[in-house]
Amino acid sequence: EAGVAQSPRYKIIEKRQSVAFWCNPISGHATLYWYQQILGQGPKLLIQFQNNGVVDDSQLPKDRFSAERLKGVDSTLKIQPAKLEDSAVYLCASSSPGLAGGHETQYFGPGTRLLVL
Amino acid sequence: AQSVTQLGSHVSVSEGALVLLRCNYSSSVPPYLFWYVQYPNQGLQLLLKYTSAATLVKGINGFEAEFKKSETSFHLTKPSAHMSDAAEYFCAVTLTDSWGKLQFGAGTQVVVTP
């Protein structure tokens, strides 16, 4: 079974530029998550999709971050314009909800490491 | 709101020695608890999870954790450390009605010395 795919793996940009990350979840997984992991910290949830609808985006900085999952499969996370403090690893995860009652295992991709100069 | 606290950002253990990583949670309702491991330049991998079925949970790679409600703890242990256990470990919590939203601790970096 193929895992969660993310691209690119690394990205270096200058502040005020824009950047986009792509995620393809495990086939059949209806729930998709984007996390931000700053060096030395645990991952922080940015946005959660159920199919192509947003379940939770309470911690997404909406003035500069946006995300979409148009067909309920792959997803794109965009930052525009980027700030120095956006330097982090952006992790995508997916899960198959319903049967486990809220404790479904989330499967993580390898992440995209972003450096903003 | 729920949260987790991991005691010790870095732990050094000798190969063959006991690995003990501490995690305490804060939750107003019974939580679900998880331990994930992250190897360098990789995503997170689930080690084990507590879902109220049994308080002692066994996971992959010889790890286990015990849920203690009275101590609000979910410490991770492995009897004998291996060099391949060097990684960062994260404790996480979620609630039954939170759509699986995970709240992670800050992580504990484990170094294994020969």
Short mmCIF file of C-alpha atoms in Angstrom, two decimals:
data_model
loop_
_atom_site.label_atom_id
_atom_site.label_comp_id
_atom_site.label_asym_id
_atom_site.label_seq_id
_atom_site.Cartn_x
_atom_site.Cartn_y
_atom_site.Cartn_z
CA GLU A 1 0.00 0.00 0.00
CA ALA A 2 1.44 3.35 -1.00
CA GLY A 3 1.91 5.86 1.80
CA VAL A 4 1.17 9.56 1.96
CA ALA A 5 3.11 11.40 -0.74
CA GLN A 6 4.33 14.97 -0.41
CA SER A 7 6.25 17.28 -2.69
CA PRO A 8 8.56 19.03 -2.80
CA ARG A 9 10.71 17.62 0.00
CA TYR A 10 12.68 20.82 0.42
CA LYS A 11 12.04 24.43 -0.49
CA ILE A 12 14.04 27.60 0.06
CA ILE A 13 12.40 30.95 -0.64
CA GLU A 14 12.86 34.55 0.32
CA LYS A 15 10.42 36.34 2.58
CA ARG A 16 7.37 37.80 0.87
CA GLN A 17 7.52 35.14 -1.84
CA SER A 18 4.79 32.54 -2.25
CA VAL A 19 5.11 28.78 -2.01
CA ALA A 20 2.83 25.77 -2.45
CA PHE A 21 3.00 22.25 -1.09
CA TRP A 22 1.22 19.21 -2.46
CA CYS A 23 -0.08 16.13 -0.69
CA ASN A 24 -1.58 12.91 -1.99
CA PRO A 25 -3.12 10.83 0.82
CA ILE A 26 -3.44 7.09 1.08
CA SER A 27 -6.05 5.83 -1.36
CA GLY A 28 -9.51 5.78 0.19
CA HIS A 29 -8.67 7.99 3.16
CA ALA A 30 -11.38 10.59 3.48
CA THR A 31 -9.68 12.70 6.17
CA LEU A 32 -6.62 14.78 5.39
CA TYR A 33 -4.59 16.94 7.79
CA TRP A 34 -1.89 19.59 7.37
CA TYR A 35 0.47 20.15 10.29
CA GLN A 36 3.23 22.69 10.87
CA GLN A 37 6.25 21.46 12.82
CA ILE A 38 8.63 24.17 13.94
CA LEU A 39 12.10 23.03 14.99
CA GLY A 40 12.06 21.74 18.55
CA GLN A 41 8.27 21.56 18.77
CA GLY A 42 5.56 19.00 18.18
CA PRO A 43 3.37 19.20 15.08
CA LYS A 44 0.55 21.72 15.22
CA LEU A 45 -2.62 21.14 13.23
CA LEU A 46 -3.25 23.83 10.62
CA ILE A 47 -6.28 22.43 8.82
CA GLN A 48 -8.33 19.25 8.63
CA PHE A 49 -10.47 18.13 5.69
CA GLN A 50 -13.19 15.54 5.59
CA ASN A 51 -13.49 14.67 1.90
CA ASN A 52 -13.39 18.15 0.31
CA GLY A 53 -14.94 20.01 3.25
CA VAL A 54 -13.05 21.80 6.03
CA VAL A 55 -13.60 20.33 9.51
CA ASP A 56 -11.18 22.52 11.46
CA ASP A 57 -9.04 25.47 10.34
CA SER A 58 -8.98 27.33 13.64
CA GLN A 59 -5.17 27.49 13.76
CA LEU A 60 -4.60 28.37 10.11
CA PRO A 61 -3.27 31.94 9.65
CA LYS A 62 -5.84 32.78 7.04
CA ASP A 63 -4.28 36.11 6.10
CA ARG A 64 -1.40 34.27 4.45
CA PHE A 65 -2.17 30.54 4.43
CA SER A 66 -4.74 28.79 2.26
CA ALA A 67 -5.51 25.16 1.54
CA GLU A 68 -7.80 23.29 -0.77
CA ARG A 69 -8.87 19.75 -1.50
CA LEU A 70 -11.07 20.21 -4.51
CA LYS A 71 -11.91 16.62 -5.47
CA GLY A 72 -11.61 15.08 -2.03
CA VAL A 73 -8.30 13.41 -2.85
CA ASP A 74 -5.06 15.38 -3.07
CA SER A 75 -4.54 18.73 -1.41
CA THR A 76 -2.48 21.89 -1.77
CA LEU A 77 -1.29 24.18 1.02
CA LYS A 78 -0.17 27.67 0.00
CA ILE A 79 1.64 30.46 1.81
CA GLN A 80 1.50 33.96 0.36
CA PRO A 81 3.44 36.01 1.34
CA ALA A 82 5.88 33.96 3.40
CA LYS A 83 7.45 35.25 6.61
CA LEU A 84 10.64 34.20 8.34
CA GLU A 85 8.63 32.49 11.09
CA ASP A 86 7.03 30.18 8.52
CA SER A 87 10.28 28.21 8.35
CA ALA A 88 9.21 24.73 9.43
CA VAL A 89 8.39 21.25 8.25
CA TYR A 90 4.91 20.92 6.80
CA LEU A 91 3.47 17.49 7.35
CA CYS A 92 0.48 15.97 5.63
CA ALA A 93 -1.42 13.08 7.18
CA SER A 94 -4.46 11.06 6.28
CA SER A 95 -6.84 8.70 8.02
CA SER A 96 -9.89 6.63 7.29
CA PRO A 97 -12.62 7.83 9.64
CA GLY A 98 -15.78 6.21 10.91
CA LEU A 99 -15.07 2.76 12.24
CA ALA A 100 -12.57 3.61 15.00
CA GLY A 101 -14.73 6.22 16.70
CA GLY A 102 -12.37 9.16 16.82
CA HIS A 103 -9.05 7.43 17.42
CA GLU A 104 -8.24 6.48 13.86
CA THR A 105 -4.56 6.17 13.12
CA GLN A 106 -3.14 9.08 11.18
CA TYR A 107 -0.55 8.17 8.57
CA PHE A 108 2.06 10.83 7.92
CA GLY A 109 3.97 11.77 4.82
CA PRO A 110 7.71 12.60 4.91
CA GLY A 111 7.03 16.33 5.06
CA THR A 112 8.23 19.40 3.18
CA ARG A 113 11.03 21.31 4.85
CA LEU A 114 10.61 25.05 4.19
CA LEU A 115 13.31 27.62 4.81
CA VAL A 116 12.36 31.29 4.46
CA LEU A 117 15.33 33.65 4.13
CA ALA B 1 -9.05 21.80 26.29
CA GLN B 2 -6.75 18.83 26.30
CA SER B 3 -2.94 18.98 26.32
CA VAL B 4 0.10 16.80 26.87
CA THR B 5 3.39 17.46 28.64
CA GLN B 6 6.49 15.47 27.88
CA LEU B 7 9.07 15.58 30.65
CA GLY B 8 12.58 15.87 29.27
CA SER B 9 13.36 17.16 25.82
CA HIS B 10 16.44 14.93 25.55
CA VAL B 11 17.09 11.47 26.96
CA SER B 12 20.33 9.52 26.66
CA VAL B 13 20.32 5.78 27.25
CA SER B 14 22.91 3.06 26.91
CA GLU B 15 22.33 0.26 24.46
CA GLY B 16 20.54 -2.53 26.34
CA ALA B 17 19.24 -0.25 29.09
CA LEU B 18 15.63 0.60 29.89
CA VAL B 19 14.01 3.35 27.85
CA LEU B 20 11.47 5.45 29.79
CA LEU B 21 9.77 8.45 28.22
CA ARG B 22 7.30 10.39 30.31
CA CYS B 23 4.00 11.86 29.18
CA ASN B 24 1.30 13.49 31.27
CA TYR B 25 -2.01 14.62 29.87
CA SER B 26 -4.66 17.10 30.81
CA SER B 27 -8.22 16.37 29.79
CA SER B 28 -11.66 16.91 31.26
CA VAL B 29 -12.97 13.71 29.68
CA PRO B 30 -11.37 10.33 29.05
CA PRO B 31 -8.91 10.81 26.21
CA TYR B 32 -7.37 8.73 23.52
CA LEU B 33 -3.56 8.75 23.78
CA PHE B 34 -0.87 8.05 21.23
CA TRP B 35 2.87 7.69 20.94
CA TYR B 36 4.50 8.49 17.61
CA VAL B 37 8.15 8.16 16.57
CA GLN B 38 9.94 10.37 14.05
CA TYR B 39 13.21 9.33 12.47
CA PRO B 40 15.41 11.99 10.86
CA ASN B 41 13.91 13.51 7.73
CA GLN B 42 10.87 11.29 7.93
CA GLY B 43 7.23 11.66 8.88
CA LEU B 44 5.71 10.38 12.10
CA GLN B 45 4.96 6.70 12.61
CA LEU B 46 2.48 5.36 15.14
CA LEU B 47 4.07 3.27 17.91
CA LEU B 48 0.91 2.56 19.90
CA LYS B 49 -2.37 4.04 21.07
CA TYR B 50 -4.66 3.85 24.07
CA THR B 51 -8.36 3.67 23.26
CA SER B 52 -9.77 2.53 26.66
CA ALA B 53 -9.76 -1.17 25.78
CA ALA B 54 -6.77 -2.02 28.01
CA THR B 55 -4.56 0.12 30.22
CA LEU B 56 -1.34 -1.63 29.16
CA VAL B 57 -0.80 -1.12 25.47
CA LYS B 58 1.82 -2.95 23.43
CA GLY B 59 3.16 -1.41 20.29
CA ILE B 60 5.70 -1.98 17.58
CA ASN B 61 9.45 -2.45 18.04
CA GLY B 62 9.07 -3.74 21.62
CA PHE B 63 7.56 -0.56 23.06
CA GLU B 64 4.68 -0.45 25.49
CA ALA B 65 2.83 2.18 27.49
CA GLU B 66 0.56 2.12 30.51
CA PHE B 67 -2.43 4.41 30.96
CA LYS B 68 -2.74 5.54 34.59
CA LYS B 69 -5.82 7.63 35.15
CA SER B 70 -4.95 8.46 38.77
CA GLU B 71 -1.63 9.92 37.66
CA THR B 72 -2.90 11.28 34.30
CA SER B 73 0.10 9.61 32.71
CA PHE B 74 0.90 7.53 29.65
CA HIS B 75 4.62 6.76 29.92
CA LEU B 76 6.40 4.86 27.15
CA THR B 77 8.88 2.09 27.97
CA LYS B 78 11.13 -0.42 26.27
CA PRO B 79 13.09 -2.92 28.36
CA SER B 80 16.25 -2.89 26.25
CA ALA B 81 17.32 -0.02 24.02
CA HIS B 82 18.69 -0.66 20.56
CA MET B 83 20.76 1.72 18.48
CA SER B 84 17.88 1.91 16.01
CA ASP B 85 15.66 3.45 18.71
CA ALA B 86 17.48 6.77 18.34
CA ALA B 87 14.74 9.14 17.18
CA GLU B 88 12.29 11.74 18.42
CA TYR B 89 9.20 10.54 20.24
CA PHE B 90 5.93 12.43 20.51
CA CYS B 91 3.02 11.87 22.85
CA ALA B 92 -0.37 13.05 21.59
CA VAL B 93 -3.95 13.25 22.84
CA THR B 94 -7.34 13.49 21.22
CA LEU B 95 -10.90 13.44 22.49
CA THR B 96 -13.86 11.34 21.45
CA ASP B 97 -15.74 14.18 19.80
CA SER B 98 -12.84 16.09 18.27
CA TRP B 99 -12.87 14.47 14.83
CA GLY B 100 -9.51 12.89 15.55
CA LYS B 101 -7.73 16.21 16.09
CA LEU B 102 -4.38 15.44 17.71
CA GLN B 103 -2.65 17.67 20.27
CA PHE B 104 1.06 16.82 20.35
CA GLY B 105 3.62 17.25 23.09
CA ALA B 106 6.93 18.99 22.39
CA GLY B 107 8.76 15.72 21.84
CA THR B 108 11.65 13.85 23.47
CA GLN B 109 14.86 13.23 21.55
CA VAL B 110 16.36 9.84 22.39
CA VAL B 111 20.07 9.22 21.97
CA VAL B 112 21.37 5.67 22.33
CA THR B 113 25.02 5.24 23.28
CA PRO B 114 27.03 2.04 22.72
#
